[in-house]
Short mmCIF file of C-alpha atoms in Angstrom, two decimals:
data_model
loop_
_atom_site.label_atom_id
_atom_site.label_comp_id
_atom_site.label_asym_id
_atom_site.label_seq_id
_atom_site.Cartn_x
_atom_site.Cartn_y
_atom_site.Cartn_z
CA UNK A 1 -155.04 66.01 -94.61
CA UNK A 2 -155.78 66.03 -90.70
CA UNK A 3 -157.64 69.18 -89.77
CA UNK A 4 -154.69 70.84 -88.14
CA UNK A 5 -152.39 70.23 -90.86
CA UNK A 6 -154.85 71.38 -93.48
CA UNK A 7 -155.41 74.80 -91.71
CA UNK A 8 -151.82 75.11 -91.24
CA UNK A 9 -151.28 74.35 -94.98
CA UNK A 10 -153.65 76.96 -95.93
CA UNK A 11 -151.87 79.61 -93.68
CA UNK A 12 -148.30 78.64 -95.25
CA UNK A 13 -149.54 78.70 -98.79
CA UNK A 14 -151.33 82.07 -98.44
CA UNK A 15 -148.71 83.94 -96.42
CA UNK A 16 -150.94 84.21 -93.52
CA UNK A 17 -153.90 85.27 -95.52
CA UNK A 18 -155.52 81.96 -95.98
CA UNK A 19 -158.86 82.69 -94.21
CA UNK A 20 -159.19 85.92 -96.19
CA UNK A 21 -158.50 84.25 -99.34
CA UNK A 22 -160.85 81.54 -98.57
CA UNK A 23 -163.63 83.80 -97.89
CA UNK A 24 -163.23 85.29 -101.40
CA UNK A 25 -162.86 82.46 -103.48
CA UNK A 26 -166.11 80.66 -104.36
CA UNK A 27 -166.33 76.84 -104.18
CA UNK A 28 -166.82 76.44 -107.75
CA UNK A 29 -163.70 78.24 -108.33
CA UNK A 30 -161.50 76.31 -105.88
CA UNK A 31 -159.11 73.30 -106.86
CA UNK A 32 -159.83 70.15 -104.93
CA UNK A 33 -157.18 70.66 -102.32
CA UNK A 34 -158.38 74.25 -101.64
CA UNK A 35 -162.07 72.86 -101.02
CA UNK A 36 -160.63 70.51 -98.60
CA UNK A 37 -159.10 73.38 -96.60
CA UNK A 38 -162.42 75.18 -96.91
CA UNK A 39 -164.12 72.21 -95.55
CA UNK A 40 -161.72 72.15 -92.59
CA UNK A 41 -162.07 75.68 -91.80
CA UNK A 42 -165.79 75.35 -91.57
CA UNK A 43 -165.72 72.45 -89.26
CA UNK A 44 -163.05 74.20 -87.12
CA UNK A 45 -165.47 77.46 -86.74
CA UNK A 46 -167.14 75.95 -83.87
CA UNK A 47 -164.15 74.44 -82.13
CA UNK A 48 -163.30 77.42 -79.81
CA UNK A 49 -166.84 77.02 -78.20
CA UNK A 50 -166.02 73.38 -77.32
CA UNK A 51 -162.51 74.58 -75.74
CA UNK A 52 -164.36 77.39 -73.98
CA UNK A 53 -167.34 75.33 -72.50
CA UNK A 54 -165.15 72.28 -71.75
CA UNK A 55 -168.11 69.99 -72.38
CA UNK A 56 -170.18 68.41 -75.37
CA UNK A 57 -171.82 70.70 -77.71
CA UNK A 58 -174.13 70.18 -80.54
CA UNK A 59 -173.82 72.12 -83.52
CA UNK A 60 -175.53 72.10 -87.23
CA UNK A 61 -172.72 72.38 -89.73
CA UNK A 62 -172.84 72.48 -93.49
CA UNK A 63 -170.50 71.96 -96.29
CA UNK A 64 -170.65 72.85 -99.96
CA UNK A 65 -172.62 75.32 -101.95
CA UNK A 66 -175.59 75.00 -104.39
CA UNK A 67 -176.44 71.55 -105.38
CA UNK A 68 -173.49 70.29 -103.36
CA UNK A 69 -174.76 71.76 -100.17
CA UNK A 70 -174.63 69.36 -97.37
CA UNK A 71 -175.63 69.55 -93.74
CA UNK A 72 -174.65 67.70 -90.63
CA UNK A 73 -175.61 67.41 -87.02
CA UNK A 74 -172.45 67.45 -85.06
CA UNK A 75 -171.56 66.57 -81.59
CA UNK A 76 -168.09 67.71 -80.36
CA UNK A 77 -166.53 67.21 -77.08
CA UNK A 78 -163.08 67.92 -75.49
CA UNK A 79 -160.61 65.08 -75.00
CA UNK A 80 -158.20 64.96 -71.90
CA UNK A 81 -154.74 63.53 -71.12
CA UNK A 82 -154.12 61.44 -68.04
CA UNK A 83 -154.18 64.58 -65.90
CA UNK A 84 -157.35 65.69 -66.89
CA UNK A 85 -156.13 68.63 -68.98
CA UNK A 86 -157.84 69.19 -72.47
CA UNK A 87 -155.60 68.12 -75.20
CA UNK A 88 -157.86 68.14 -78.16
CA UNK A 89 -161.64 67.84 -79.59
CA UNK A 90 -163.30 64.79 -80.83
CA UNK A 91 -166.62 64.95 -82.81
CA UNK A 92 -169.26 62.74 -84.38
CA UNK A 93 -171.48 63.95 -87.46
CA UNK A 94 -174.59 62.52 -89.01
CA UNK A 95 -175.72 63.74 -92.21
CA UNK A 96 -179.20 65.51 -92.18
CA UNK A 97 -179.08 66.95 -95.62
CA UNK A 98 -182.16 64.73 -96.83
CA UNK A 99 -184.08 65.39 -93.53
CA UNK A 100 -183.57 69.19 -93.68
CA UNK A 101 -184.68 69.18 -97.41
CA UNK A 102 -187.79 67.07 -96.47
CA UNK A 103 -188.54 69.46 -93.66
CA UNK A 104 -188.08 72.44 -95.81
CA UNK A 105 -190.51 70.97 -98.61
CA UNK A 106 -193.12 70.20 -95.84
CA UNK A 107 -192.91 73.75 -94.55
CA UNK A 108 -193.38 75.06 -98.16
CA UNK A 109 -196.28 72.74 -98.67
CA UNK A 110 -197.77 74.10 -95.24
CA UNK A 111 -197.22 77.59 -96.18
CA UNK A 112 -198.84 76.99 -99.46
CA UNK A 113 -202.00 75.34 -97.79
CA UNK A 114 -202.27 77.89 -95.31
CA UNK A 115 -202.30 80.62 -97.79
CA UNK A 116 -204.78 78.58 -99.89
CA UNK A 117 -207.07 78.33 -96.80
CA UNK A 118 -206.57 81.79 -95.75
CA UNK A 119 -207.25 83.63 -99.09
CA UNK A 120 -209.76 81.36 -100.38
CA UNK A 121 -213.20 82.96 -101.14
CA UNK A 122 -214.85 79.82 -99.74
CA UNK A 123 -215.59 79.80 -96.04
CA UNK A 124 -213.15 77.21 -94.45
CA UNK A 125 -213.34 76.14 -90.80
CA UNK A 126 -212.22 73.23 -88.41
CA UNK A 127 -213.34 72.02 -85.03
CA UNK A 128 -212.69 69.36 -82.37
CA UNK A 129 -215.03 66.93 -81.05
CA UNK A 130 -216.20 69.35 -78.63
CA UNK A 131 -217.31 71.83 -81.43
CA UNK A 132 -214.57 74.29 -80.48
CA UNK A 133 -213.25 76.19 -83.34
CA UNK A 134 -209.54 75.13 -84.14
CA UNK A 135 -209.42 77.14 -87.60
CA UNK A 136 -211.15 79.72 -89.35
CA UNK A 137 -210.20 81.73 -92.25
CA UNK A 138 -210.82 85.31 -93.46
CA UNK A 139 -213.92 84.54 -95.54
CA UNK A 140 -215.48 82.79 -92.46
CA UNK A 141 -214.78 86.05 -90.37
CA UNK A 142 -216.18 88.25 -92.90
CA UNK A 143 -219.36 85.96 -93.16
CA UNK A 144 -220.02 85.90 -89.53
CA UNK A 145 -218.66 89.18 -88.41
CA UNK A 146 -216.67 87.25 -85.56
CA UNK A 147 -212.98 87.84 -85.47
CA UNK A 148 -210.71 84.53 -85.12
CA UNK A 149 -209.34 85.82 -82.03
CA UNK A 150 -212.63 85.66 -80.44
CA UNK A 151 -213.72 82.43 -82.25
CA UNK A 152 -210.80 79.94 -81.69
CA UNK A 153 -211.44 77.83 -78.75
CA UNK A 154 -215.27 78.53 -78.52
CA UNK A 155 -218.07 76.73 -79.72
CA UNK A 156 -221.02 78.11 -82.02
CA UNK A 157 -223.25 78.22 -79.08
CA UNK A 158 -220.92 80.70 -77.40
CA UNK A 159 -220.65 82.91 -80.50
CA UNK A 160 -223.81 82.78 -82.50
CA UNK A 161 -227.62 83.24 -81.70
CA UNK A 162 -229.27 80.17 -80.43
CA UNK A 163 -231.37 79.71 -83.65
CA UNK A 164 -228.49 79.70 -85.90
CA UNK A 165 -226.19 77.63 -83.54
CA UNK A 166 -228.61 74.91 -82.90
CA UNK A 167 -228.87 74.21 -86.59
CA UNK A 168 -225.09 74.17 -87.17
CA UNK A 169 -224.35 71.89 -84.12
CA UNK A 170 -227.06 69.63 -85.15
CA UNK A 171 -225.40 69.09 -88.51
CA UNK A 172 -222.04 68.78 -86.93
CA UNK A 173 -223.38 65.98 -84.65
CA UNK A 174 -224.97 64.15 -87.83
CA UNK A 175 -221.44 64.48 -89.55
CA UNK A 176 -219.66 62.99 -86.48
CA UNK A 177 -221.99 60.01 -86.01
CA UNK A 178 -222.11 59.16 -89.57
CA UNK A 179 -218.37 59.33 -90.27
CA UNK A 180 -218.89 60.59 -93.81
CA UNK A 181 -218.78 63.95 -95.70
CA UNK A 182 -222.33 65.53 -95.79
CA UNK A 183 -223.56 68.85 -97.38
CA UNK A 184 -225.88 71.12 -95.68
CA UNK A 185 -227.71 74.71 -96.48
CA UNK A 186 -226.87 76.90 -93.57
CA UNK A 187 -227.67 80.54 -92.82
CA UNK A 188 -225.56 83.10 -90.93
CA UNK A 189 -227.19 86.07 -89.16
CA UNK A 190 -224.69 88.87 -89.35
CA UNK A 191 -224.71 92.59 -89.28
CA UNK A 192 -225.27 92.76 -93.18
CA UNK A 193 -228.49 90.44 -92.64
CA UNK A 194 -229.22 86.92 -93.12
CA UNK A 195 -226.75 85.13 -95.38
CA UNK A 196 -227.05 81.61 -96.94
CA UNK A 197 -224.13 79.14 -97.45
CA UNK A 198 -223.85 75.65 -98.84
CA UNK A 199 -221.38 74.05 -96.49
CA UNK A 200 -219.61 70.64 -97.12
CA UNK A 201 -218.59 69.23 -93.66
CA UNK A 202 -216.53 66.06 -93.17
CA UNK A 203 -214.90 64.27 -90.21
CA UNK A 204 -211.20 64.45 -89.53
CA UNK A 205 -209.22 61.46 -88.20
CA UNK A 206 -206.11 61.01 -86.31
CA UNK A 207 -203.05 58.77 -87.26
CA UNK A 208 -204.97 55.50 -85.93
CA UNK A 209 -208.00 56.39 -88.09
CA UNK A 210 -210.13 57.55 -85.20
CA UNK A 211 -212.47 60.73 -85.59
CA UNK A 212 -211.02 63.60 -83.92
CA UNK A 213 -213.04 66.59 -85.16
CA UNK A 214 -214.60 67.77 -88.37
CA UNK A 215 -213.67 70.41 -91.20
CA UNK A 216 -215.92 72.56 -93.41
CA UNK A 217 -216.14 74.35 -96.49
CA UNK A 218 -218.72 76.62 -97.79
CA UNK A 219 -219.81 78.59 -100.48
CA UNK A 220 -222.39 81.53 -100.30
CA UNK A 221 -225.53 81.18 -102.20
CA UNK A 222 -227.29 84.22 -100.63
CA UNK A 223 -227.74 85.67 -104.21
CA UNK A 224 -229.16 82.46 -105.63
CA UNK A 225 -231.39 81.84 -102.73
CA UNK A 226 -232.85 85.42 -103.07
CA UNK A 227 -233.46 84.84 -106.89
CA UNK A 228 -235.16 81.75 -106.09
CA UNK A 229 -237.18 83.46 -103.50
CA UNK A 230 -238.12 86.29 -105.79
CA UNK A 231 -239.12 83.92 -108.77
CA UNK A 232 -241.25 81.91 -106.31
CA UNK A 233 -242.98 85.03 -105.00
CA UNK A 234 -243.50 86.55 -108.39
CA UNK A 235 -245.14 83.25 -109.33
CA UNK A 236 -247.26 83.19 -106.17
CA UNK A 237 -248.20 86.87 -106.97
CA UNK A 238 -249.18 86.28 -110.54
CA UNK A 239 -251.18 83.26 -109.60
CA UNK A 240 -253.10 85.39 -106.90
CA UNK A 241 -253.88 88.16 -109.22
CA UNK A 242 -255.19 85.65 -112.15
CA UNK A 243 -257.46 84.03 -109.27
CA UNK A 244 -258.71 87.27 -108.01
CA UNK A 245 -259.34 88.54 -111.55
CA UNK A 246 -261.19 85.30 -112.57
CA UNK A 247 -263.52 85.92 -109.33
CA UNK A 248 -264.19 89.53 -110.26
CA UNK A 249 -264.50 89.23 -114.07
CA UNK A 250 -268.15 88.43 -114.31
CA UNK A 251 -269.22 88.79 -110.71
CA UNK A 252 -272.83 89.63 -110.27
CA UNK A 253 -273.54 92.63 -107.88
CA UNK A 254 -275.14 90.58 -105.14
CA UNK A 255 -271.77 88.46 -104.58
CA UNK A 256 -269.48 91.65 -104.51
CA UNK A 257 -269.49 91.84 -100.67
CA UNK A 258 -268.50 88.32 -99.87
CA UNK A 259 -265.99 88.42 -102.94
CA UNK A 260 -264.52 91.75 -101.38
CA UNK A 261 -264.05 89.95 -98.05
CA UNK A 262 -262.35 86.82 -99.65
CA UNK A 263 -260.04 89.05 -101.58
CA UNK A 264 -259.25 91.11 -98.83
CA UNK A 265 -258.24 88.06 -96.78
CA UNK A 266 -256.18 86.57 -99.46
CA UNK A 267 -254.28 89.71 -100.15
CA UNK A 268 -253.50 90.77 -96.62
CA UNK A 269 -252.35 87.06 -95.95
CA UNK A 270 -249.89 87.40 -98.91
CA UNK A 271 -248.49 90.59 -97.82
CA UNK A 272 -248.35 89.82 -94.25
CA UNK A 273 -250.89 92.59 -93.19
CA UNK A 274 -253.07 92.30 -89.93
CA UNK A 275 -256.00 94.48 -91.22
CA UNK A 276 -257.32 95.52 -94.41
CA UNK A 277 -260.13 97.42 -95.75
CA UNK A 278 -261.62 99.78 -98.24
CA UNK A 279 -262.42 103.34 -97.56
CA UNK A 280 -264.87 105.51 -99.70
CA UNK A 281 -264.60 109.38 -100.02
CA UNK A 282 -267.96 110.85 -99.46
CA UNK A 283 -267.41 114.58 -100.49
CA UNK A 284 -271.07 115.59 -100.00
CA UNK A 285 -271.14 114.41 -96.49
CA UNK A 286 -267.51 115.39 -95.93
CA UNK A 287 -266.77 111.99 -94.43
CA UNK A 288 -264.85 108.72 -95.27
CA UNK A 289 -266.67 105.46 -94.73
CA UNK A 290 -265.21 102.12 -94.50
CA UNK A 291 -267.26 99.84 -96.77
CA UNK A 292 -265.33 96.47 -96.29
CA UNK A 293 -263.07 95.45 -93.58
CA UNK A 294 -260.96 92.42 -92.70
CA UNK A 295 -258.63 91.74 -89.62
CA UNK A 296 -256.34 88.77 -88.76
CA UNK A 297 -257.27 86.65 -85.57
CA UNK A 298 -256.76 88.73 -82.53
CA UNK A 299 -256.88 92.16 -84.33
CA UNK A 300 -260.63 92.36 -84.88
CA UNK A 301 -261.10 95.12 -82.36
CA UNK A 302 -260.84 99.00 -83.36
CA UNK A 303 -259.60 99.89 -86.87
CA UNK A 304 -260.96 98.97 -90.26
CA UNK A 305 -264.46 98.25 -88.69
CA UNK A 306 -267.01 98.07 -91.33
CA UNK A 307 -269.54 101.01 -91.82
CA UNK A 308 -267.44 103.30 -89.71
CA UNK A 309 -267.79 107.10 -90.74
CA UNK A 310 -264.85 109.52 -90.32
CA UNK A 311 -264.46 113.37 -90.71
CA UNK A 312 -262.85 113.77 -94.24
CA UNK A 313 -260.77 116.72 -92.66
CA UNK A 314 -258.94 113.93 -90.70
CA UNK A 315 -257.52 112.98 -94.29
CA UNK A 316 -256.72 116.55 -95.44
CA UNK A 317 -253.00 115.33 -96.02
CA UNK A 318 -253.96 112.14 -97.60
CA UNK A 319 -256.44 113.50 -100.14
CA UNK A 320 -253.93 115.32 -102.43
CA UNK A 321 -251.68 112.38 -102.69
CA UNK A 322 -254.50 110.16 -103.82
CA UNK A 323 -255.92 112.75 -106.17
CA UNK A 324 -252.37 112.66 -107.91
CA UNK A 325 -252.79 108.84 -108.32
CA UNK A 326 -250.18 108.00 -105.92
CA UNK A 327 -250.23 105.53 -102.75
CA UNK A 328 -249.59 106.62 -99.32
CA UNK A 329 -246.86 104.29 -97.75
CA UNK A 330 -246.03 104.94 -94.08
CA UNK A 331 -243.17 102.35 -93.61
CA UNK A 332 -242.87 103.34 -89.99
CA UNK A 333 -246.01 105.28 -88.41
CA UNK A 334 -243.71 106.46 -85.43
CA UNK A 335 -241.72 108.60 -87.85
CA UNK A 336 -244.79 109.91 -89.98
CA UNK A 337 -246.10 113.51 -89.77
CA UNK A 338 -248.63 114.51 -87.21
CA UNK A 339 -251.22 114.69 -89.96
CA UNK A 340 -250.18 111.27 -91.28
CA UNK A 341 -250.60 109.58 -87.83
CA UNK A 342 -253.79 111.34 -87.28
CA UNK A 343 -255.46 109.48 -90.41
CA UNK A 344 -253.45 106.20 -89.66
CA UNK A 345 -254.65 105.98 -85.97
CA UNK A 346 -258.15 107.01 -87.08
CA UNK A 347 -258.29 104.15 -89.32
CA UNK A 348 -256.39 101.48 -87.53
CA UNK A 349 -256.06 102.44 -83.78
CA UNK A 350 -252.95 103.79 -81.88
CA UNK A 351 -251.16 100.69 -82.35
CA UNK A 352 -250.65 100.76 -86.08
CA UNK A 353 -246.97 100.33 -87.15
CA UNK A 354 -246.92 100.43 -90.90
CA UNK A 355 -249.57 101.36 -93.25
CA UNK A 356 -250.48 101.43 -97.20
CA UNK A 357 -253.34 103.29 -98.62
CA UNK A 358 -253.56 102.75 -102.47
CA UNK A 359 -256.13 105.16 -104.37
CA UNK A 360 -259.14 103.88 -106.12
CA UNK A 361 -260.06 105.86 -109.28
CA UNK A 362 -263.23 105.71 -111.37
CA UNK A 363 -263.00 107.57 -114.65
CA UNK A 364 -259.88 109.37 -113.38
CA UNK A 365 -261.71 110.71 -110.44
CA UNK A 366 -260.75 109.63 -106.73
CA UNK A 367 -263.41 107.66 -105.17
CA UNK A 368 -261.66 105.87 -102.18
CA UNK A 369 -258.76 103.64 -101.28
CA UNK A 370 -257.73 100.16 -100.21
CA UNK A 371 -255.53 100.02 -97.20
CA UNK A 372 -253.32 97.41 -95.40
CA UNK A 373 -251.76 97.82 -92.00
CA UNK A 374 -249.31 96.03 -89.78
CA UNK A 375 -249.67 96.21 -85.98
CA UNK A 376 -247.38 93.19 -85.01
CA UNK A 377 -244.32 94.70 -86.27
CA UNK A 378 -243.01 97.85 -88.04
CA UNK A 379 -242.07 96.78 -91.71
CA UNK A 380 -242.82 98.52 -94.71
CA UNK A 381 -244.51 96.95 -97.70
CA UNK A 382 -242.12 95.70 -100.47
CA UNK A 383 -242.19 97.17 -104.10
CA UNK A 384 -244.18 93.94 -105.31
CA UNK A 385 -246.66 94.23 -102.51
CA UNK A 386 -247.41 97.69 -103.42
CA UNK A 387 -247.58 96.82 -107.18
CA UNK A 388 -250.22 93.80 -106.27
CA UNK A 389 -252.33 96.04 -104.47
CA UNK A 390 -252.21 98.67 -106.76
CA UNK A 391 -253.38 96.29 -109.55
CA UNK A 392 -256.36 95.27 -107.19
CA UNK A 393 -257.28 98.78 -106.57
CA UNK A 394 -257.42 99.37 -110.47
CA UNK A 395 -259.62 96.21 -110.69
CA UNK A 396 -262.00 97.69 -107.91
CA UNK A 397 -262.22 100.68 -110.03
CA UNK A 398 -263.16 98.80 -113.13
CA UNK A 399 -265.85 97.00 -111.18
CA UNK A 400 -267.44 100.14 -109.78
CA UNK A 401 -267.46 101.70 -113.18
CA UNK A 402 -269.26 98.75 -114.17
CA UNK A 403 -271.77 98.80 -111.51
CA UNK A 404 -271.54 102.31 -110.69
CA UNK A 405 -270.98 101.34 -107.09
#
């Protein structure tokens, strides 16, 4: 039926309530003739706008429900009589059902990929040829401590410390030149400390196959690197102890002094100390004497000078600690007590930043201590370093007992 006749039929059949009836009856329950009326009503819905505007208008229109739902792109325009008066409407429709469905599937896939990237535990990022960030996910923000609002449009050189950015940019350059995916171990310096990542970087390409940037995905391996470093250090520590123990096991008395210098140098280098020495408590003379000393290049002056004699009263706070078999560890001498700074500076000079003094006992009696200090940086001694120096102090106690030094 022509549209005008179809609409009129609906009105006559329903006693003027055709549109109300049509709105209440689902397509699946309507007979064929009634569905045609519904179709006509839907196509007529946009006609008033064409009449009002008196010019061509584009509409997206739809028909049917559920699996039969179809969509059209329609252009409608008024027709005119010989005198230019509008006397009707003409329209042309192109079905776009499949195109819309394809667009919806693509949009759904894009949302899925976007969520996959955003909520992945892996670090994900993309850059253009100039190195500017085009995309970063939440894991990248958490790893670097840099928000995406700040990152997008900027390069690594603009966002990160030079030592970190230079490594990242060099890896990017290699990938863009080679044109293939490559794997790199990269470090990020954030507020939480240095974190290690295993990143895979690969070039991205445009429709013509030309490289237009790169994308990267990374997995954090900080814990693995720390475990590897701990195992390596533990192995090095064990080897050092075995080597020193072998040196001192059957050492004759006349070789004790050179062996002491060699051992102090090895131990100080291993723990990163600038000075090392051995102090002896002389309770009869009320003094503390330095019987052995070592210093790194540039730190030979002052402190730990061999054969120095210091008043025992300077060490009045240290001695009770050593008598209890405990080490005195001043991780930051600037925060130590006045008495602690007094003996620290007496031994090492005013520039001392960190100090460790481990007691030497012979037959349970305190006889002295072995000490290590840092002057270049304020950094406390790690637990394994304290343990290492404690073992060496026990070794010296055993040697003294053997020779009654």
